[in-house]
PDB file of C-alpha atoms in Angstrom:
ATOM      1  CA  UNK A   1     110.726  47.043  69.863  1.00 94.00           C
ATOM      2  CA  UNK A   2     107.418  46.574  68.390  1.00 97.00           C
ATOM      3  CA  UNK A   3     104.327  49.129  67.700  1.00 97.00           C
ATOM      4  CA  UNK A   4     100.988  48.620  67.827  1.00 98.00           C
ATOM      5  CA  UNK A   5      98.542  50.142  66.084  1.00 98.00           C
ATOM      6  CA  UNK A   6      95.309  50.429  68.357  1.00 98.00           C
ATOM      7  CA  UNK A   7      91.725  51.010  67.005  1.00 97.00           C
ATOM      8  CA  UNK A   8      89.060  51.972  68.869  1.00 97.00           C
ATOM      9  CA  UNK A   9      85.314  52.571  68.403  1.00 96.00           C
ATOM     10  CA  UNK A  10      85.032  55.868  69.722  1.00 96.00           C
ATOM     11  CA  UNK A  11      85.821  59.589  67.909  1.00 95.00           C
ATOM     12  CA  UNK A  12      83.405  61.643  69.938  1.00 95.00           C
ATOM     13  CA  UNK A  13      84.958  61.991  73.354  1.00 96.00           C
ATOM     14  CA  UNK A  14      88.027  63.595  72.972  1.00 95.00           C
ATOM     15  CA  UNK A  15      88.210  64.259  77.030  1.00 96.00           C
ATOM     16  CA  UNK A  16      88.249  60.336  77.591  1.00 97.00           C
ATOM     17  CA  UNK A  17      90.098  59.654  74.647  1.00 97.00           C
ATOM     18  CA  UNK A  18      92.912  62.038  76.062  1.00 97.00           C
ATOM     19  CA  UNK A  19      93.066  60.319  79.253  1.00 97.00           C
ATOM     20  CA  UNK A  20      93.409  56.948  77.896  1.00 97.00           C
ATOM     21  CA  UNK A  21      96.311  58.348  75.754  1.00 97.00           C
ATOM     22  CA  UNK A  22      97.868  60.294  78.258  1.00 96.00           C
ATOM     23  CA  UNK A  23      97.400  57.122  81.038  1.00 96.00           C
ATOM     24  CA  UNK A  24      98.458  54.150  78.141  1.00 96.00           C
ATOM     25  CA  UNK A  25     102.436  53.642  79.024  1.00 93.00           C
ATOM     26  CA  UNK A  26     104.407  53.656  75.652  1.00 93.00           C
ATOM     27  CA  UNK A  27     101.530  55.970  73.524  1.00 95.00           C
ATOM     28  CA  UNK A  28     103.058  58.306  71.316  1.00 96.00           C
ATOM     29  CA  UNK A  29      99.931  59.466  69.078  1.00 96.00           C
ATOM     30  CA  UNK A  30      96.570  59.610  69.406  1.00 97.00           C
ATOM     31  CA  UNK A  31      94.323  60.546  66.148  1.00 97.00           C
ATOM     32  CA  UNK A  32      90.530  60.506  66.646  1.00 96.00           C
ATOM     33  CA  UNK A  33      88.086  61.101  64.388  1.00 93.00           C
ATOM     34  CA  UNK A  34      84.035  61.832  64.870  1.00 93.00           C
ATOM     35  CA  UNK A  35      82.816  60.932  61.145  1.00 92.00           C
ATOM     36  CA  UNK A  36      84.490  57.404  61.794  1.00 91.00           C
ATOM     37  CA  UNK A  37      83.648  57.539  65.527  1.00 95.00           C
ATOM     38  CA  UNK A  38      86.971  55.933  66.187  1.00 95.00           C
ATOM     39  CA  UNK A  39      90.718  56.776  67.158  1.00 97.00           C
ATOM     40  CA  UNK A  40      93.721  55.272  66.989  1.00 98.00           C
ATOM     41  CA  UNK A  41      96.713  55.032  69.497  1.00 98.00           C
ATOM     42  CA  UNK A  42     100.122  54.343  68.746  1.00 98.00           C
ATOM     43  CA  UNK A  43     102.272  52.353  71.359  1.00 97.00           C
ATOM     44  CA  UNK A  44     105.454  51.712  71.300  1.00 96.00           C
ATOM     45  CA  UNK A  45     107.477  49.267  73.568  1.00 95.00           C
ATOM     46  CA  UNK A  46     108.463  46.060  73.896  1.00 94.00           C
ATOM     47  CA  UNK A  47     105.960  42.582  74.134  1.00 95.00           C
ATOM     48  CA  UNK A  48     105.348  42.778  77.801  1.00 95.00           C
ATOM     49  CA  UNK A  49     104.598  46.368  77.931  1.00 95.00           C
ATOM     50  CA  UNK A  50     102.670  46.496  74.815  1.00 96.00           C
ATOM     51  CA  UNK A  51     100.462  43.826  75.466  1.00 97.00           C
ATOM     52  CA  UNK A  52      99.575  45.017  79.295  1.00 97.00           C
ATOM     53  CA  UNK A  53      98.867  48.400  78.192  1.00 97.00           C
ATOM     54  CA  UNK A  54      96.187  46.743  75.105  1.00 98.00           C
ATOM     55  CA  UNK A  55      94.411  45.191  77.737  1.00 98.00           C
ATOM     56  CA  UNK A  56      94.295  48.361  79.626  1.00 97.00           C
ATOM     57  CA  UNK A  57      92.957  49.872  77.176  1.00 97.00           C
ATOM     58  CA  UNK A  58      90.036  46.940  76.407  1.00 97.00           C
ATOM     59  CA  UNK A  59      89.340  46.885  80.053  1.00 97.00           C
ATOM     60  CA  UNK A  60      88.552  51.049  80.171  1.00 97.00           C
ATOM     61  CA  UNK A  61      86.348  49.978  77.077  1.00 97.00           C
ATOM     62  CA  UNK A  62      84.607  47.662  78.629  1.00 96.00           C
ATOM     63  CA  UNK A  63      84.254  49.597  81.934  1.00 96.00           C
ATOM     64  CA  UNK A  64      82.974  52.851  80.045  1.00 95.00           C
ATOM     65  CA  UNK A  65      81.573  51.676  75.963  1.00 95.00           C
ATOM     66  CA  UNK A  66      78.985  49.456  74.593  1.00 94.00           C
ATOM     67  CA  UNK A  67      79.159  49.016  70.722  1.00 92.00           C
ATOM     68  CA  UNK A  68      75.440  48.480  71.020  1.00 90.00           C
ATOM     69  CA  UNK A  69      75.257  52.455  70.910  1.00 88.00           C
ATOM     70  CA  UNK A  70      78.212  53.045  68.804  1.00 91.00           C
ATOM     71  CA  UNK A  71      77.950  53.909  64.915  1.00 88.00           C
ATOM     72  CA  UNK A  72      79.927  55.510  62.338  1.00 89.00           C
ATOM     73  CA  UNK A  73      81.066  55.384  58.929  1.00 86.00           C
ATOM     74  CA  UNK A  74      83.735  53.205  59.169  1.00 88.00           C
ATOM     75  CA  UNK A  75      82.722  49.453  59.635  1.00 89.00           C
ATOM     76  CA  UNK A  76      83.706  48.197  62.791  1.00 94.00           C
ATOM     77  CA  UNK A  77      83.929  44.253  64.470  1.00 96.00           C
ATOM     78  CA  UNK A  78      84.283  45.310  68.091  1.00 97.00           C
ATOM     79  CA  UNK A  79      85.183  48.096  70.845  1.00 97.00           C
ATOM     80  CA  UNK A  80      88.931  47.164  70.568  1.00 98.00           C
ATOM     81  CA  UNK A  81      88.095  46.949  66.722  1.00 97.00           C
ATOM     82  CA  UNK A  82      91.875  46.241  65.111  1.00 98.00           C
ATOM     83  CA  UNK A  83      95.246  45.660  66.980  1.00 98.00           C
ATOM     84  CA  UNK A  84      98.238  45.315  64.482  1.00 98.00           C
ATOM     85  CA  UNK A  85     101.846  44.455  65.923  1.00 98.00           C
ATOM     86  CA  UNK A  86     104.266  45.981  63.714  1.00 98.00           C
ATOM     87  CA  UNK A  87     108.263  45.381  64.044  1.00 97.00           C
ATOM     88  CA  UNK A  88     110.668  47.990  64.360  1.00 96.00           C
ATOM     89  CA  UNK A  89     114.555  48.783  64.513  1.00 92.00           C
ATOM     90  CA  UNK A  90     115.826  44.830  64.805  1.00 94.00           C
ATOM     91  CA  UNK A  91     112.386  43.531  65.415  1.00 96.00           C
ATOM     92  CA  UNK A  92     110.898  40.884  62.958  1.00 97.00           C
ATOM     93  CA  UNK A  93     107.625  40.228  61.390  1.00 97.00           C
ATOM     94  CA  UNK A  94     107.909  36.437  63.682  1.00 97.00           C
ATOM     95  CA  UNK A  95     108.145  38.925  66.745  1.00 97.00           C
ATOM     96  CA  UNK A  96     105.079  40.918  65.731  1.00 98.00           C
ATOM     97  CA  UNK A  97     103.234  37.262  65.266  1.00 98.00           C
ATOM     98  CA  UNK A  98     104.285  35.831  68.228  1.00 98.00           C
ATOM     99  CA  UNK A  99     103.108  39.247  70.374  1.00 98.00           C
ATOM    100  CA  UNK A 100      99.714  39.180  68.711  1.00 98.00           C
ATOM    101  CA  UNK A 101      99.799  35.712  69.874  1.00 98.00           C
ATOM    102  CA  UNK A 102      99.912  36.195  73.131  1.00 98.00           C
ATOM    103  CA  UNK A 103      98.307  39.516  73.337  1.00 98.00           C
ATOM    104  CA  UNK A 104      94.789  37.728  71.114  1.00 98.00           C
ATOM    105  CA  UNK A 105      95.230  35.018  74.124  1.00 98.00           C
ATOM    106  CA  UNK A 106      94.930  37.495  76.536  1.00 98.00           C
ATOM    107  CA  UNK A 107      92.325  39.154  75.507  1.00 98.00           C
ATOM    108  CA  UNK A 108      90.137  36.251  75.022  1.00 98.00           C
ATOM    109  CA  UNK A 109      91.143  34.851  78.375  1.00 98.00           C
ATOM    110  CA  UNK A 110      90.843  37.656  80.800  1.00 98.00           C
ATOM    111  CA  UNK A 111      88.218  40.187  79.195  1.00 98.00           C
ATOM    112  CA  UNK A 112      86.186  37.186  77.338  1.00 98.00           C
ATOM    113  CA  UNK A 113      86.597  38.657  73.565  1.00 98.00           C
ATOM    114  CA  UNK A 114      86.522  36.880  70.521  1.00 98.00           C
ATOM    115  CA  UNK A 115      89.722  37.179  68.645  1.00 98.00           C
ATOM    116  CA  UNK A 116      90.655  36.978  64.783  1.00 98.00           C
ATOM    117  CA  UNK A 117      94.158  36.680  63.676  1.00 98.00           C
ATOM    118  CA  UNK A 118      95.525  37.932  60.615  1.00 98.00           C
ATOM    119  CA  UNK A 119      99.062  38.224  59.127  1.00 98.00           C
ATOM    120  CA  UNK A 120     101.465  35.117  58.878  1.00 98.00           C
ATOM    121  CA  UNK A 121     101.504  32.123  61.333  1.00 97.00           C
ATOM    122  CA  UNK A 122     103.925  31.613  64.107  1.00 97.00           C
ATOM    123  CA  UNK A 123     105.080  28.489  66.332  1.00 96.00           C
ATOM    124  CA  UNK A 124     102.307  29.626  69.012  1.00 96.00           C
ATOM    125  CA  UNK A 125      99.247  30.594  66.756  1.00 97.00           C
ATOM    126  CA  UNK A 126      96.231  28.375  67.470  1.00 96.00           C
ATOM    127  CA  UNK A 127      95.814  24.710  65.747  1.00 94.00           C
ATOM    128  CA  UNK A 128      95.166  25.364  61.696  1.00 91.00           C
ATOM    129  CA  UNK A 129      95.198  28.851  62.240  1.00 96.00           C
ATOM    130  CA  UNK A 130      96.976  30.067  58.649  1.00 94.00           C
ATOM    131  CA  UNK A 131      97.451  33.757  56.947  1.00 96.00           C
ATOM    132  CA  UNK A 132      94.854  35.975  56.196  1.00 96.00           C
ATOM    133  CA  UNK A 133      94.344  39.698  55.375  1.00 96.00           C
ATOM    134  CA  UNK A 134      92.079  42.203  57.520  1.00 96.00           C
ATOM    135  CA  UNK A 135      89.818  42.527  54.686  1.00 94.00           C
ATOM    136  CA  UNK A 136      89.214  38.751  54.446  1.00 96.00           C
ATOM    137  CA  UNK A 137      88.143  39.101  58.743  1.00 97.00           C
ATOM    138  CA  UNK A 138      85.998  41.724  57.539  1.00 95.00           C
ATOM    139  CA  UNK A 139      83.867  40.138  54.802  1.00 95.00           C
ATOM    140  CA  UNK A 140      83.770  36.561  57.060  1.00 97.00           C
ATOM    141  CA  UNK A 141      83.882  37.254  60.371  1.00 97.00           C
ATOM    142  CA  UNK A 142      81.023  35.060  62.389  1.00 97.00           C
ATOM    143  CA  UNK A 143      79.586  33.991  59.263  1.00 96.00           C
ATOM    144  CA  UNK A 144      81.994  31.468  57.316  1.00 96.00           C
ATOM    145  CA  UNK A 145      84.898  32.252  59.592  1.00 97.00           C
ATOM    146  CA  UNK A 146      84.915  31.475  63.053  1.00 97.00           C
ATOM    147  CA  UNK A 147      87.424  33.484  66.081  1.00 98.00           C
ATOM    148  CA  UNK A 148      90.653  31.865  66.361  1.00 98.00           C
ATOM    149  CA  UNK A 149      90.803  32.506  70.096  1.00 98.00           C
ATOM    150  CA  UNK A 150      87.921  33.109  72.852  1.00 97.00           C
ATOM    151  CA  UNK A 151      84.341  32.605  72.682  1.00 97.00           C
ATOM    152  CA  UNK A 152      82.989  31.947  69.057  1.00 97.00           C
ATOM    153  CA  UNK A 153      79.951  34.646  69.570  1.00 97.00           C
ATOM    154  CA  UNK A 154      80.512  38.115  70.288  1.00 97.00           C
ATOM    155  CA  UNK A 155      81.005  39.911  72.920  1.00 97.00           C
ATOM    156  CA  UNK A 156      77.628  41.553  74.458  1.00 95.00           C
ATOM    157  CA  UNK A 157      79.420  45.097  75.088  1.00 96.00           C
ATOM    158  CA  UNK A 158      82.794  44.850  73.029  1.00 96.00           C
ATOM    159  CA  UNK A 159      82.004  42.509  70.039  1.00 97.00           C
ATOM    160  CA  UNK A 160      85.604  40.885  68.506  1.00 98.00           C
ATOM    161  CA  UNK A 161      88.879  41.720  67.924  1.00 98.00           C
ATOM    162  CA  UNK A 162      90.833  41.423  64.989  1.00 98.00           C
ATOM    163  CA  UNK A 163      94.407  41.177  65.980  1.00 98.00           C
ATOM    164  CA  UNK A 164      97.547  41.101  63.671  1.00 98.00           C
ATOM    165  CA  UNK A 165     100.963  41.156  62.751  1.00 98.00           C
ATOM    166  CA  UNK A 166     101.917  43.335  59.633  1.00 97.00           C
ATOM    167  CA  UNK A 167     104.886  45.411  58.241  1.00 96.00           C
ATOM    168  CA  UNK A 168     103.608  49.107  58.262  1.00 95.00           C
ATOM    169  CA  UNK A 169     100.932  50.744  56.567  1.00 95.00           C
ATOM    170  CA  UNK A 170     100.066  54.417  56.275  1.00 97.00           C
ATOM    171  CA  UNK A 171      96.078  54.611  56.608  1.00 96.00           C
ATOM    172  CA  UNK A 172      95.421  58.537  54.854  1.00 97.00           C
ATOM    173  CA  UNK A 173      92.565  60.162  53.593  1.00 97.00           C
ATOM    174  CA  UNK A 174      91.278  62.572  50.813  1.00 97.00           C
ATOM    175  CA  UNK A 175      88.382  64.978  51.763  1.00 96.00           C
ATOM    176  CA  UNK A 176      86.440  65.770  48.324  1.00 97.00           C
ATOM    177  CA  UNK A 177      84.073  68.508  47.657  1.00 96.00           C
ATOM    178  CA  UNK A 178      81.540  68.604  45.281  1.00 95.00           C
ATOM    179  CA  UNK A 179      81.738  64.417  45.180  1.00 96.00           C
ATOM    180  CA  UNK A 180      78.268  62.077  45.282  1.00 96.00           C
ATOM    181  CA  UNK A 181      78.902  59.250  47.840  1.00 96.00           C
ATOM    182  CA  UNK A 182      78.402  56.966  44.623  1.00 96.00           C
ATOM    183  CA  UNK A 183      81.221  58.493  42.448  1.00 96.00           C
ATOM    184  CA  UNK A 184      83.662  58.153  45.771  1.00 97.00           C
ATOM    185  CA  UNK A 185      82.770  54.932  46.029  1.00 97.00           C
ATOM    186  CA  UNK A 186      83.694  54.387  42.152  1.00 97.00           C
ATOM    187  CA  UNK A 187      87.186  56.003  42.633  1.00 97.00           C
ATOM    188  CA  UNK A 188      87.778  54.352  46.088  1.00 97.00           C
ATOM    189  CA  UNK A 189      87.341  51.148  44.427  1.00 97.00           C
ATOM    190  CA  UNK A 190      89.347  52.426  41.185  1.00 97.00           C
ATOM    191  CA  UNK A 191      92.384  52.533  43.671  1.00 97.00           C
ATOM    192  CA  UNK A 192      92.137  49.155  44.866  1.00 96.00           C
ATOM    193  CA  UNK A 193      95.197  46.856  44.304  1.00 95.00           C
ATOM    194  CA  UNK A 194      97.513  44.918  46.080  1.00 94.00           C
ATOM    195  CA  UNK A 195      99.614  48.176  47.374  1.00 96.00           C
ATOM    196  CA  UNK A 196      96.140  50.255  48.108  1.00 97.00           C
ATOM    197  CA  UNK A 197      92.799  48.985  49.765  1.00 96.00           C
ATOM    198  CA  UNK A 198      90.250  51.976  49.839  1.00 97.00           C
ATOM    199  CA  UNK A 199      86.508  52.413  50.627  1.00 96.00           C
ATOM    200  CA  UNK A 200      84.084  55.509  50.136  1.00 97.00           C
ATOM    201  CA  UNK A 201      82.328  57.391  53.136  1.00 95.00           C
ATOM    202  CA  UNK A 202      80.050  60.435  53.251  1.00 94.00           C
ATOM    203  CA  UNK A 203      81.252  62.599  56.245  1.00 94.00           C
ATOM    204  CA  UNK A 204      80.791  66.001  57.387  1.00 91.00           C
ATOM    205  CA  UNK A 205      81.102  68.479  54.723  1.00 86.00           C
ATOM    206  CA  UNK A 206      81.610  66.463  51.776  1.00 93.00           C
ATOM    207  CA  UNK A 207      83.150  62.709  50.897  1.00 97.00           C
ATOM    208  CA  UNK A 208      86.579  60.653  51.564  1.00 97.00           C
ATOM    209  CA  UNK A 209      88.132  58.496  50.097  1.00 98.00           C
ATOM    210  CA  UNK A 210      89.944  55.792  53.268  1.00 97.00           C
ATOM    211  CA  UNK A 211      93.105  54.572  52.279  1.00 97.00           C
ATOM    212  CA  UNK A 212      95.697  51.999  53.810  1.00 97.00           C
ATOM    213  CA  UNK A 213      98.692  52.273  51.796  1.00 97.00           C
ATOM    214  CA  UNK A 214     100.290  48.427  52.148  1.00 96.00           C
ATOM    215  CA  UNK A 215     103.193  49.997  50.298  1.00 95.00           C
ATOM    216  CA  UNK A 216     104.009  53.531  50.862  1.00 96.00           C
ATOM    217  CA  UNK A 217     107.236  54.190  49.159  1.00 95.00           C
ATOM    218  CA  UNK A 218     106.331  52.657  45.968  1.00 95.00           C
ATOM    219  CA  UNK A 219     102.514  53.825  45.924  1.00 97.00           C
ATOM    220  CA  UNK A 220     103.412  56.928  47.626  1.00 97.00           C
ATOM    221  CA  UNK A 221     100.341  59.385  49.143  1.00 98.00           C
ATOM    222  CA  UNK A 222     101.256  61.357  46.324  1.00 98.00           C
ATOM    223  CA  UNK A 223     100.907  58.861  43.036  1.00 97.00           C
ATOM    224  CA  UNK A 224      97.236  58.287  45.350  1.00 98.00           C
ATOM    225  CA  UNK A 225      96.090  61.736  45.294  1.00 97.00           C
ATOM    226  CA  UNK A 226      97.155  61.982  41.552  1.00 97.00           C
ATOM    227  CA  UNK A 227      95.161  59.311  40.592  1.00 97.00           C
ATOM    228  CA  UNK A 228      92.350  60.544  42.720  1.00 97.00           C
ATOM    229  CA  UNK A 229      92.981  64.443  40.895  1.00 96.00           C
ATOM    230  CA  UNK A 230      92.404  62.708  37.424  1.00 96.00           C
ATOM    231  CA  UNK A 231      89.806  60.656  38.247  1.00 96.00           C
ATOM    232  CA  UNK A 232      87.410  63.927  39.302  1.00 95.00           C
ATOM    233  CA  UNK A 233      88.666  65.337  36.494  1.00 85.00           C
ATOM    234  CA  UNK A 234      87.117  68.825  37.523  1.00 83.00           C
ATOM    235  CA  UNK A 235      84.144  67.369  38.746  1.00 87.00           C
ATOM    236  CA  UNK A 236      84.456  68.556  42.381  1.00 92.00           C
ATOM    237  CA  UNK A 237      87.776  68.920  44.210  1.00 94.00           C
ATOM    238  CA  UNK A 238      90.427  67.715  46.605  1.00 96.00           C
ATOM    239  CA  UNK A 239      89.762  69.397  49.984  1.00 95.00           C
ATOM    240  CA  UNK A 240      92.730  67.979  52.174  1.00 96.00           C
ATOM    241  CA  UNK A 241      94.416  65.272  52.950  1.00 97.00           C
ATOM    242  CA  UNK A 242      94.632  63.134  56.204  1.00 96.00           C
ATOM    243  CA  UNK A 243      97.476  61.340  57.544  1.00 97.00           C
ATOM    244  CA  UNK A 244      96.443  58.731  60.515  1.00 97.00           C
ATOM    245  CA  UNK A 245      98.743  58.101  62.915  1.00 95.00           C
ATOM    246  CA  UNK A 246     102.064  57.691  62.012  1.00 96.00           C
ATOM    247  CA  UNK A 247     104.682  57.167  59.229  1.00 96.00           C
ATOM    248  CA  UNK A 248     107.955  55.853  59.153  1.00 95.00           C
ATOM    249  CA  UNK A 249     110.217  59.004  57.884  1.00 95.00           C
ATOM    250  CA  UNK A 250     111.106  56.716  54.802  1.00 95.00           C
ATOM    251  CA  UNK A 251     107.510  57.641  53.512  1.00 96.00           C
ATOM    252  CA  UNK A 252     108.455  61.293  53.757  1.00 96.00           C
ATOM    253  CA  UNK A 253     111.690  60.482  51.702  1.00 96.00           C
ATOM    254  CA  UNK A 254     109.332  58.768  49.119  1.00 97.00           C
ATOM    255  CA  UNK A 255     107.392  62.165  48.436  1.00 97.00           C
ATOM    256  CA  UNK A 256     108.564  65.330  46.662  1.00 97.00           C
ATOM    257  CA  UNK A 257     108.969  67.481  50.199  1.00 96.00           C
ATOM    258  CA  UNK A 258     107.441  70.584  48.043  1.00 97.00           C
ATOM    259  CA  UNK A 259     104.488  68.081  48.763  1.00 97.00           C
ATOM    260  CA  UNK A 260     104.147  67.363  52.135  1.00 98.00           C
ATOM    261  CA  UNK A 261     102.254  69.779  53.710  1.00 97.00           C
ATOM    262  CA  UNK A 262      99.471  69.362  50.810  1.00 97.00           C
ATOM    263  CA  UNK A 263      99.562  65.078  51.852  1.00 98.00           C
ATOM    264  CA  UNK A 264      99.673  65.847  55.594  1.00 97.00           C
ATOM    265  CA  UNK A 265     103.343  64.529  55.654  1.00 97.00           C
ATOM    266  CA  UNK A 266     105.256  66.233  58.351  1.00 95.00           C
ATOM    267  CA  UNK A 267     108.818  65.100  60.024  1.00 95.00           C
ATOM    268  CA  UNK A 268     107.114  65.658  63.127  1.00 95.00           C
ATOM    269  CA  UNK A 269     104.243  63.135  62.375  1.00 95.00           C
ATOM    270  CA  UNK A 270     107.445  60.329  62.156  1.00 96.00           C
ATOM    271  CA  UNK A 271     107.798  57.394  64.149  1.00 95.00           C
ATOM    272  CA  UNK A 272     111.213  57.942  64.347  1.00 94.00           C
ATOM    273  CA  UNK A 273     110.585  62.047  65.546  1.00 95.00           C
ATOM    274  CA  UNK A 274     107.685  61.029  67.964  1.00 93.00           C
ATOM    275  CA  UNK A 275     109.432  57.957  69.565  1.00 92.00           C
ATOM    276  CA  UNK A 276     113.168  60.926  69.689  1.00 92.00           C
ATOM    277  CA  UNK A 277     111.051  63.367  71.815  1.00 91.00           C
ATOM    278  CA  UNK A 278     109.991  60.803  74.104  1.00 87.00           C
ATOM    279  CA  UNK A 279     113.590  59.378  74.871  1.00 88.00           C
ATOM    280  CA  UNK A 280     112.360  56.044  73.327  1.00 87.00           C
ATOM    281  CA  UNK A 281     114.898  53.973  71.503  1.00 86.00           C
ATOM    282  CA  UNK A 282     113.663  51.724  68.848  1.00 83.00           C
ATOM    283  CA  UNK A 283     116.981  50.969  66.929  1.00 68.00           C
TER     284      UNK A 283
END
């Protein structure tokens, strides 16, 4: 069993947004967010499934979206912006590879979108394709790197893809108050190592700090908000924190539970607990 992690470049039409979820086989979560104008869907299944319902899901955004009119905070290469496989249960990280794989190849064959890869190699990624981070797609992409798969401009409606294979990640964010857009910039980039990647955005009401988490049970969402706490050092305040998506319930184990409901931690907001109440087995 594998999930993927599906971003989209839309936060400000919950309606549609619901009826992708609700018509996506395999979705378990949908989080969408208006500041970012984008959402993210959480699938679970197996290669097959997974892969039929992404291209679902790029077709309906190709049918009904045009990034030519889209814009938000968070920076964005395409309609069907990010698509990580991630293992689970018995799954491996070569599973995950060889499904975004196939899943890139279908994209750029059937709905004509460039494709990135990132995460390790596999025996079926494209000729001289080897590893590279999202961040590295981000800072390249069309200029000194070229798609891996598909046409090597973008897409007139949907733009690219960047498609991957990764162990998980919790992406969370902290809301400030009080904050300049400079200073949470400064502590976004304070937070930067190889466990966190971070970036700075005004949104409505204040400032947030955007965090992926590569490593969640060592650099927990709790040593992250600490080390936010400190660094405003009374100089405006924590308003909440955002969990996006999912977690795997070892994250939860990770934190002080006096804590979660102040991180946005919840056994409820588990893989494990979402993929339960839907009868879905991932062992």
């Amino acid at each position: 069993m594998l999930e993927a992690v599906v971003n989209v470049s839309e936060g400000r039409d919950p309606s549609w947004l619901h009826q992708l979820a609700e018509s996506t086989e395999g979705c378990v979560d949908l989080h969408v967010d208006a500041d970012h104008n984008r959402s993210v869907l959480t699938i679970i299944g197996r290669q097959t499934d997974l892969i039929d319902s992404i291209l679902a899901i790029g077709t309906s955004l190709l049918e009904t979206r045009s990034l030519a009119s889209h814009d938000g905070v968070h920076p964005r290469l395409g309609l069907l912006d990010v698509v990580p496989f991630v293992p689970l249960g018995a799954a491996t990280l070569a599973d995950a590879a060889a499904t975004r794989d196939l899943a890139a190849s279908r994209l750029s064959v059937e709905l004509g979108i460039p494709c990135f890869l990132y995460g390790p190699p596999s025996p079926s990624s494209p000729a001289g394709y080897e590893s590279r981070t999202l961040p590295e797609i981000r800072r390249s992409a069309f200029s000194t790197l070229h798609p891996d798969l598909g046409p090597p401009n973008p897409h007139a409606i949907a733009g690219a893809s960047a498609v991957g294979a990764r162990p998980y990640l919790v992406a969370w964010n902290i809301w400030l108050s009080g904050v300049s857009l400079a200073v949470t910039q400064e502590i976004a980039a304070s937070l930067r190592t190889p466990a966190v990647r971070s970036l700075g955005f005004e949104v409505s009401g204040g400032t947030q700090v955007s965090c992926n988490l590569i490593d969640p049970t060592v650099v927990t969402p709790a040593h992250v908000a600490d080390l936010v706490a400190a660094a405003l050092d009374g100089s405006g305040s924590i308003i909440r924190c955002e969990l996006v998506g999912l977690v795997p319930a070892s994250v939860l184990h990770a934190v002080d539970q006096r804590r979660h409901e102040e991180l946005d931690l919840d056994p409820t907001k588990t893989i494990e607990s979402r993929c339960a109440a839907q009868g879905i087995a991932i062992a």
